[in-house]
C-alpha cells in the first residue's frame, strides 16, 4: 500500500507543476497586453494532468485511509 500512496503523491506533484506552469504563462500573457484579455483555453495536456491529480488523490485515500479502517 505504500507504493500506491507514493504513486499518488507523484501524480499530485505532476498535476501541481503543470497547474503552476499554466498559471505562470497566463500571467505573462496578461502582463504583455492587459487591455486584451485572452480567452483561457485549457489544453489537453492540462486536462490529462488534472485527471491524473484526481487519480493521485484517490490512490492516496486508498493507500492510507482504507487500510486503517
PDB file of N, CA and C in Angstrom:
ATOM      1  N   UNK A   1       0.811  -1.198   0.000  1.00  0.00           N
ATOM      2  CA  UNK A   1       0.000   0.000   0.000  1.00  0.00           C
ATOM      3  C   UNK A   1       0.856   1.264   0.000  1.00  0.00           C
ATOM      4  N   UNK A   2       2.092   1.145   0.477  1.00  0.00           N
ATOM      5  CA  UNK A   2       2.971   2.310   0.454  1.00  0.00           C
ATOM      6  C   UNK A   2       3.296   2.722  -0.980  1.00  0.00           C
ATOM      7  N   UNK A   3       3.436   1.744  -1.858  1.00  0.00           N
ATOM      8  CA  UNK A   3       3.731   2.049  -3.259  1.00  0.00           C
ATOM      9  C   UNK A   3       2.559   2.785  -3.894  1.00  0.00           C
ATOM     10  N   UNK A   4       1.342   2.374  -3.559  1.00  0.00           N
ATOM     11  CA  UNK A   4       0.148   3.024  -4.109  1.00  0.00           C
ATOM     12  C   UNK A   4       0.093   4.480  -3.680  1.00  0.00           C
ATOM     13  N   UNK A   5       0.333   4.757  -2.417  1.00  0.00           N
ATOM     14  CA  UNK A   5       0.281   6.141  -1.948  1.00  0.00           C
ATOM     15  C   UNK A   5       1.451   6.962  -2.487  1.00  0.00           C
ATOM     16  N   UNK A   6       2.610   6.330  -2.708  1.00  0.00           N
ATOM     17  CA  UNK A   6       3.744   7.045  -3.306  1.00  0.00           C
ATOM     18  C   UNK A   6       3.448   7.433  -4.753  1.00  0.00           C
ATOM     19  N   UNK A   7       2.831   6.535  -5.498  1.00  0.00           N
ATOM     20  CA  UNK A   7       2.448   6.849  -6.884  1.00  0.00           C
ATOM     21  C   UNK A   7       1.417   7.971  -6.889  1.00  0.00           C
ATOM     22  N   UNK A   8       0.494   7.940  -5.951  1.00  0.00           N
ATOM     23  CA  UNK A   8      -0.492   9.020  -5.838  1.00  0.00           C
ATOM     24  C   UNK A   8       0.158  10.360  -5.551  1.00  0.00           C
ATOM     25  N   UNK A   9       1.156  10.358  -4.690  1.00  0.00           N
ATOM     26  CA  UNK A   9       1.876  11.603  -4.377  1.00  0.00           C
ATOM     27  C   UNK A   9       2.614  12.137  -5.596  1.00  0.00           C
ATOM     28  N   UNK A  10       3.208  11.247  -6.371  1.00  0.00           N
ATOM     29  CA  UNK A  10       3.908  11.670  -7.585  1.00  0.00           C
ATOM     30  C   UNK A  10       2.928  12.260  -8.590  1.00  0.00           C
ATOM     31  N   UNK A  11       1.762  11.644  -8.743  1.00  0.00           N
ATOM     32  CA  UNK A  11       0.765  12.172  -9.683  1.00  0.00           C
ATOM     33  C   UNK A  11       0.265  13.543  -9.257  1.00  0.00           C
ATOM     34  N   UNK A  12       0.091  13.741  -7.961  1.00  0.00           N
ATOM     35  CA  UNK A  12      -0.342  15.055  -7.472  1.00  0.00           C
ATOM     36  C   UNK A  12       0.745  16.098  -7.723  1.00  0.00           C
ATOM     37  N   UNK A  13       2.007  15.730  -7.542  1.00  0.00           N
ATOM     38  CA  UNK A  13       3.105  16.665  -7.799  1.00  0.00           C
ATOM     39  C   UNK A  13       3.169  17.057  -9.270  1.00  0.00           C
ATOM     40  N   UNK A  14       2.946  16.109 -10.160  1.00  0.00           N
ATOM     41  CA  UNK A  14       2.928  16.414 -11.595  1.00  0.00           C
ATOM     42  C   UNK A  14       1.784  17.361 -11.908  1.00  0.00           C
ATOM     43  N   UNK A  15       0.622  17.108 -11.325  1.00  0.00           N
ATOM     44  CA  UNK A  15      -0.532  17.980 -11.539  1.00  0.00           C
ATOM     45  C   UNK A  15      -0.257  19.384 -11.025  1.00  0.00           C
ATOM     46  N   UNK A  16       0.350  19.495  -9.855  1.00  0.00           N
ATOM     47  CA  UNK A  16       0.664  20.805  -9.291  1.00  0.00           C
ATOM     48  C   UNK A  16       1.673  21.562 -10.152  1.00  0.00           C
ATOM     49  N   UNK A  17       2.668  20.863 -10.661  1.00  0.00           N
ATOM     50  CA  UNK A  17       3.670  21.505 -11.512  1.00  0.00           C
ATOM     51  C   UNK A  17       3.040  22.055 -12.786  1.00  0.00           C
ATOM     52  N   UNK A  18       2.169  21.281 -13.407  1.00  0.00           N
ATOM     53  CA  UNK A  18       1.503  21.755 -14.621  1.00  0.00           C
ATOM     54  C   UNK A  18       0.573  22.917 -14.318  1.00  0.00           C
ATOM     55  N   UNK A  19      -0.120  22.860 -13.183  1.00  0.00           N
ATOM     56  CA  UNK A  19      -1.012  23.948 -12.792  1.00  0.00           C
ATOM     57  C   UNK A  19      -0.237  25.245 -12.592  1.00  0.00           C
ATOM     58  N   UNK A  20       0.892  25.162 -11.895  1.00  0.00           N
ATOM     59  CA  UNK A  20       1.696  26.360 -11.664  1.00  0.00           C
ATOM     60  C   UNK A  20       2.297  26.893 -12.951  1.00  0.00           C
ATOM     61  N   UNK A  21       2.733  26.011 -13.840  1.00  0.00           N
ATOM     62  CA  UNK A  21       3.276  26.442 -15.128  1.00  0.00           C
ATOM     63  C   UNK A  21       2.192  27.114 -15.967  1.00  0.00           C
ATOM     64  N   UNK A  22       0.995  26.561 -15.974  1.00  0.00           N
ATOM     65  CA  UNK A  22      -0.102  27.132 -16.747  1.00  0.00           C
ATOM     66  C   UNK A  22      -0.472  28.512 -16.221  1.00  0.00           C
ATOM     67  N   UNK A  23      -0.553  28.669 -14.892  1.00  0.00           N
ATOM     68  CA  UNK A  23      -0.883  29.976 -14.320  1.00  0.00           C
ATOM     69  C   UNK A  23       0.210  31.002 -14.589  1.00  0.00           C
ATOM     70  N   UNK A  24       1.464  30.567 -14.586  1.00  0.00           N
ATOM     71  CA  UNK A  24       2.574  31.477 -14.859  1.00  0.00           C
ATOM     72  C   UNK A  24       2.512  31.977 -16.303  1.00  0.00           C
ATOM     73  N   UNK A  25       2.173  31.106 -17.236  1.00  0.00           N
ATOM     74  CA  UNK A  25       2.105  31.521 -18.640  1.00  0.00           C
ATOM     75  C   UNK A  25       0.914  32.446 -18.883  1.00  0.00           C
ATOM     76  N   UNK A  26      -0.189  32.226 -18.206  1.00  0.00           N
ATOM     77  CA  UNK A  26      -1.349  33.112 -18.333  1.00  0.00           C
ATOM     78  C   UNK A  26      -1.022  34.486 -17.755  1.00  0.00           C
ATOM     79  N   UNK A  27      -0.333  34.519 -16.619  1.00  0.00           N
ATOM     80  CA  UNK A  27       0.039  35.793 -16.012  1.00  0.00           C
ATOM     81  C   UNK A  27       0.997  36.566 -16.914  1.00  0.00           C
ATOM     82  N   UNK A  28       1.902  35.870 -17.593  1.00  0.00           N
ATOM     83  CA  UNK A  28       2.819  36.535 -18.514  1.00  0.00           C
ATOM     84  C   UNK A  28       2.058  37.121 -19.704  1.00  0.00           C
ATOM     85  N   UNK A  29       1.060  36.431 -20.182  1.00  0.00           N
ATOM     86  CA  UNK A  29       0.253  36.964 -21.284  1.00  0.00           C
ATOM     87  C   UNK A  29      -0.513  38.208 -20.851  1.00  0.00           C
ATOM     88  N   UNK A  30      -1.013  38.217 -19.630  1.00  0.00           N
ATOM     89  CA  UNK A  30      -1.762  39.375 -19.141  1.00  0.00           C
ATOM     90  C   UNK A  30      -0.850  40.570 -18.935  1.00  0.00           C
ATOM     91  N   UNK A  31       0.406  40.338 -18.575  1.00  0.00           N
ATOM     92  CA  UNK A  31       1.351  41.436 -18.379  1.00  0.00           C
ATOM     93  C   UNK A  31       1.747  42.080 -19.703  1.00  0.00           C
ATOM     94  N   UNK A  32       1.807  41.290 -20.764  1.00  0.00           N
ATOM     95  CA  UNK A  32       2.197  41.831 -22.065  1.00  0.00           C
ATOM     96  C   UNK A  32       1.171  42.830 -22.574  1.00  0.00           C
ATOM     97  N   UNK A  33      -0.079  42.455 -22.547  1.00  0.00           N
ATOM     98  CA  UNK A  33      -1.133  43.308 -23.090  1.00  0.00           C
ATOM     99  C   UNK A  33      -2.350  43.225 -22.180  1.00  0.00           C
ATOM    100  N   UNK A  34      -2.396  44.064 -21.138  1.00  0.00           N
ATOM    101  CA  UNK A  34      -3.508  43.951 -20.185  1.00  0.00           C
ATOM    102  C   UNK A  34      -4.860  44.374 -20.770  1.00  0.00           C
ATOM    103  N   UNK A  35      -4.869  45.173 -21.838  1.00  0.00           N
ATOM    104  CA  UNK A  35      -6.142  45.605 -22.404  1.00  0.00           C
ATOM    105  C   UNK A  35      -6.838  44.478 -23.161  1.00  0.00           C
ATOM    106  N   UNK A  36      -6.054  43.550 -23.666  1.00  0.00           N
ATOM    107  CA  UNK A  36      -6.639  42.443 -24.422  1.00  0.00           C
ATOM    108  C   UNK A  36      -6.633  41.192 -23.538  1.00  0.00           C
ATOM    109  N   UNK A  37      -7.782  40.827 -23.026  1.00  0.00           N
ATOM    110  CA  UNK A  37      -7.898  39.654 -22.167  1.00  0.00           C
ATOM    111  C   UNK A  37      -8.046  38.405 -23.033  1.00  0.00           C
ATOM    112  N   UNK A  38      -7.042  37.522 -23.026  1.00  0.00           N
ATOM    113  CA  UNK A  38      -7.159  36.311 -23.831  1.00  0.00           C
ATOM    114  C   UNK A  38      -8.168  35.352 -23.221  1.00  0.00           C
ATOM    115  N   UNK A  39      -8.930  34.721 -24.091  1.00  0.00           N
ATOM    116  CA  UNK A  39      -9.829  33.697 -23.580  1.00  0.00           C
ATOM    117  C   UNK A  39      -8.983  32.502 -23.156  1.00  0.00           C
ATOM    118  N   UNK A  40      -9.247  32.023 -21.996  1.00  0.00           N
ATOM    119  CA  UNK A  40      -8.433  30.949 -21.437  1.00  0.00           C
ATOM    120  C   UNK A  40      -8.867  29.634 -22.064  1.00  0.00           C
ATOM    121  N   UNK A  41      -7.964  29.058 -22.829  1.00  0.00           N
ATOM    122  CA  UNK A  41      -8.197  27.755 -23.433  1.00  0.00           C
ATOM    123  C   UNK A  41      -7.424  26.721 -22.632  1.00  0.00           C
ATOM    124  N   UNK A  42      -8.128  25.776 -22.086  1.00  0.00           N
ATOM    125  CA  UNK A  42      -7.478  24.728 -21.319  1.00  0.00           C
ATOM    126  C   UNK A  42      -6.975  23.683 -22.292  1.00  0.00           C
ATOM    127  N   UNK A  43      -5.670  23.429 -22.230  1.00  0.00           N
ATOM    128  CA  UNK A  43      -5.071  22.483 -23.164  1.00  0.00           C
ATOM    129  C   UNK A  43      -5.406  21.051 -22.766  1.00  0.00           C
ATOM    130  N   UNK A  44      -5.249  20.174 -23.717  1.00  0.00           N
ATOM    131  CA  UNK A  44      -5.498  18.754 -23.460  1.00  0.00           C
ATOM    132  C   UNK A  44      -4.526  18.218 -22.427  1.00  0.00           C
ATOM    133  N   UNK A  45      -3.280  18.692 -22.476  1.00  0.00           N
ATOM    134  CA  UNK A  45      -2.277  18.246 -21.514  1.00  0.00           C
ATOM    135  C   UNK A  45      -2.680  18.613 -20.095  1.00  0.00           C
ATOM    136  N   UNK A  46      -3.222  19.810 -19.919  1.00  0.00           N
ATOM    137  CA  UNK A  46      -3.637  20.200 -18.572  1.00  0.00           C
ATOM    138  C   UNK A  46      -4.852  19.402 -18.116  1.00  0.00           C
ATOM    139  N   UNK A  47      -5.764  19.109 -19.022  1.00  0.00           N
ATOM    140  CA  UNK A  47      -6.906  18.270 -18.650  1.00  0.00           C
ATOM    141  C   UNK A  47      -6.453  16.890 -18.195  1.00  0.00           C
ATOM    142  N   UNK A  48      -5.477  16.327 -18.915  1.00  0.00           N
ATOM    143  CA  UNK A  48      -4.974  14.996 -18.565  1.00  0.00           C
ATOM    144  C   UNK A  48      -4.269  15.032 -17.213  1.00  0.00           C
ATOM    145  N   UNK A  49      -3.423  16.056 -16.990  1.00  0.00           N
ATOM    146  CA  UNK A  49      -2.715  16.119 -15.713  1.00  0.00           C
ATOM    147  C   UNK A  49      -3.677  16.393 -14.560  1.00  0.00           C
ATOM    148  N   UNK A  50      -4.745  17.126 -14.812  1.00  0.00           N
ATOM    149  CA  UNK A  50      -5.737  17.360 -13.756  1.00  0.00           C
ATOM    150  C   UNK A  50      -6.427  16.055 -13.371  1.00  0.00           C
ATOM    151  N   UNK A  51      -6.747  15.246 -14.376  1.00  0.00           N
ATOM    152  CA  UNK A  51      -7.346  13.930 -14.092  1.00  0.00           C
ATOM    153  C   UNK A  51      -6.362  13.029 -13.357  1.00  0.00           C
ATOM    154  N   UNK A  52      -5.079  13.103 -13.742  1.00  0.00           N
ATOM    155  CA  UNK A  52      -4.065  12.308 -13.042  1.00  0.00           C
ATOM    156  C   UNK A  52      -3.935  12.760 -11.586  1.00  0.00           C
ATOM    157  N   UNK A  53      -4.078  14.057 -11.352  1.00  0.00           N
ATOM    158  CA  UNK A  53      -4.045  14.561  -9.977  1.00  0.00           C
ATOM    159  C   UNK A  53      -5.196  14.022  -9.150  1.00  0.00           C
ATOM    160  N   UNK A  54      -6.381  13.963  -9.767  1.00  0.00           N
ATOM    161  CA  UNK A  54      -7.523  13.388  -9.061  1.00  0.00           C
ATOM    162  C   UNK A  54      -7.312  11.897  -8.796  1.00  0.00           C
ATOM    163  N   UNK A  55      -6.720  11.208  -9.764  1.00  0.00           N
ATOM    164  CA  UNK A  55      -6.392   9.799  -9.557  1.00  0.00           C
ATOM    165  C   UNK A  55      -5.390   9.650  -8.419  1.00  0.00           C
ATOM    166  N   UNK A  56      -4.436  10.571  -8.334  1.00  0.00           N
ATOM    167  CA  UNK A  56      -3.462  10.546  -7.246  1.00  0.00           C
ATOM    168  C   UNK A  56      -4.109  10.715  -5.895  1.00  0.00           C
ATOM    169  N   UNK A  57      -5.095  11.589  -5.811  1.00  0.00           N
ATOM    170  CA  UNK A  57      -5.820  11.775  -4.551  1.00  0.00           C
ATOM    171  C   UNK A  57      -6.539  10.485  -4.166  1.00  0.00           C
ATOM    172  N   UNK A  58      -7.169   9.845  -5.139  1.00  0.00           N
ATOM    173  CA  UNK A  58      -7.866   8.594  -4.857  1.00  0.00           C
ATOM    174  C   UNK A  58      -6.888   7.500  -4.424  1.00  0.00           C
ATOM    175  N   UNK A  59      -5.711   7.462  -5.054  1.00  0.00           N
ATOM    176  CA  UNK A  59      -4.721   6.459  -4.665  1.00  0.00           C
ATOM    177  C   UNK A  59      -4.223   6.688  -3.244  1.00  0.00           C
ATOM    178  N   UNK A  60      -4.038   7.949  -2.878  1.00  0.00           N
ATOM    179  CA  UNK A  60      -3.607   8.243  -1.510  1.00  0.00           C
ATOM    180  C   UNK A  60      -4.688   7.838  -0.517  1.00  0.00           C
ATOM    181  N   UNK A  61      -5.933   8.129  -0.855  1.00  0.00           N
ATOM    182  CA  UNK A  61      -7.026   7.720   0.030  1.00  0.00           C
ATOM    183  C   UNK A  61      -7.057   6.202   0.191  1.00  0.00           C
ATOM    184  N   UNK A  62      -6.886   5.502  -0.920  1.00  0.00           N
ATOM    185  CA  UNK A  62      -6.897   4.037  -0.850  1.00  0.00           C
ATOM    186  C   UNK A  62      -5.667   3.501  -0.135  1.00  0.00           C
ATOM    187  N   UNK A  63      -4.534   4.161  -0.276  1.00  0.00           N
ATOM    188  CA  UNK A  63      -3.303   3.667   0.308  1.00  0.00           C
ATOM    189  C   UNK A  63      -3.137   3.971   1.781  1.00  0.00           C
ATOM    190  N   UNK A  64      -3.735   5.063   2.258  1.00  0.00           N
ATOM    191  CA  UNK A  64      -3.536   5.461   3.646  1.00  0.00           C
ATOM    192  C   UNK A  64      -4.765   5.222   4.522  1.00  0.00           C
ATOM    193  N   UNK A  65      -5.903   5.664   4.057  1.00  0.00           N
ATOM    194  CA  UNK A  65      -7.089   5.694   4.908  1.00  0.00           C
ATOM    195  C   UNK A  65      -7.813   4.343   4.934  1.00  0.00           C
ATOM    196  N   UNK A  66      -7.992   3.729   3.792  1.00  0.00           N
ATOM    197  CA  UNK A  66      -8.758   2.488   3.732  1.00  0.00           C
ATOM    198  C   UNK A  66      -8.133   1.383   4.581  1.00  0.00           C
ATOM    199  N   UNK A  67      -6.793   1.179   4.550  1.00  0.00           N
ATOM    200  CA  UNK A  67      -6.237   0.118   5.423  1.00  0.00           C
ATOM    201  C   UNK A  67      -6.421   0.393   6.915  1.00  0.00           C
ATOM    202  N   UNK A  68      -6.553   1.650   7.313  1.00  0.00           N
ATOM    203  CA  UNK A  68      -6.747   1.965   8.728  1.00  0.00           C
ATOM    204  C   UNK A  68      -8.161   1.672   9.176  1.00  0.00           C
ATOM    205  N   UNK A  69      -9.098   1.583   8.226  1.00  0.00           N
ATOM    206  CA  UNK A  69     -10.485   1.283   8.607  1.00  0.00           C
ATOM    207  C   UNK A  69     -10.566  -0.177   8.930  1.00  0.00           C
TER     208      UNK A  69
END
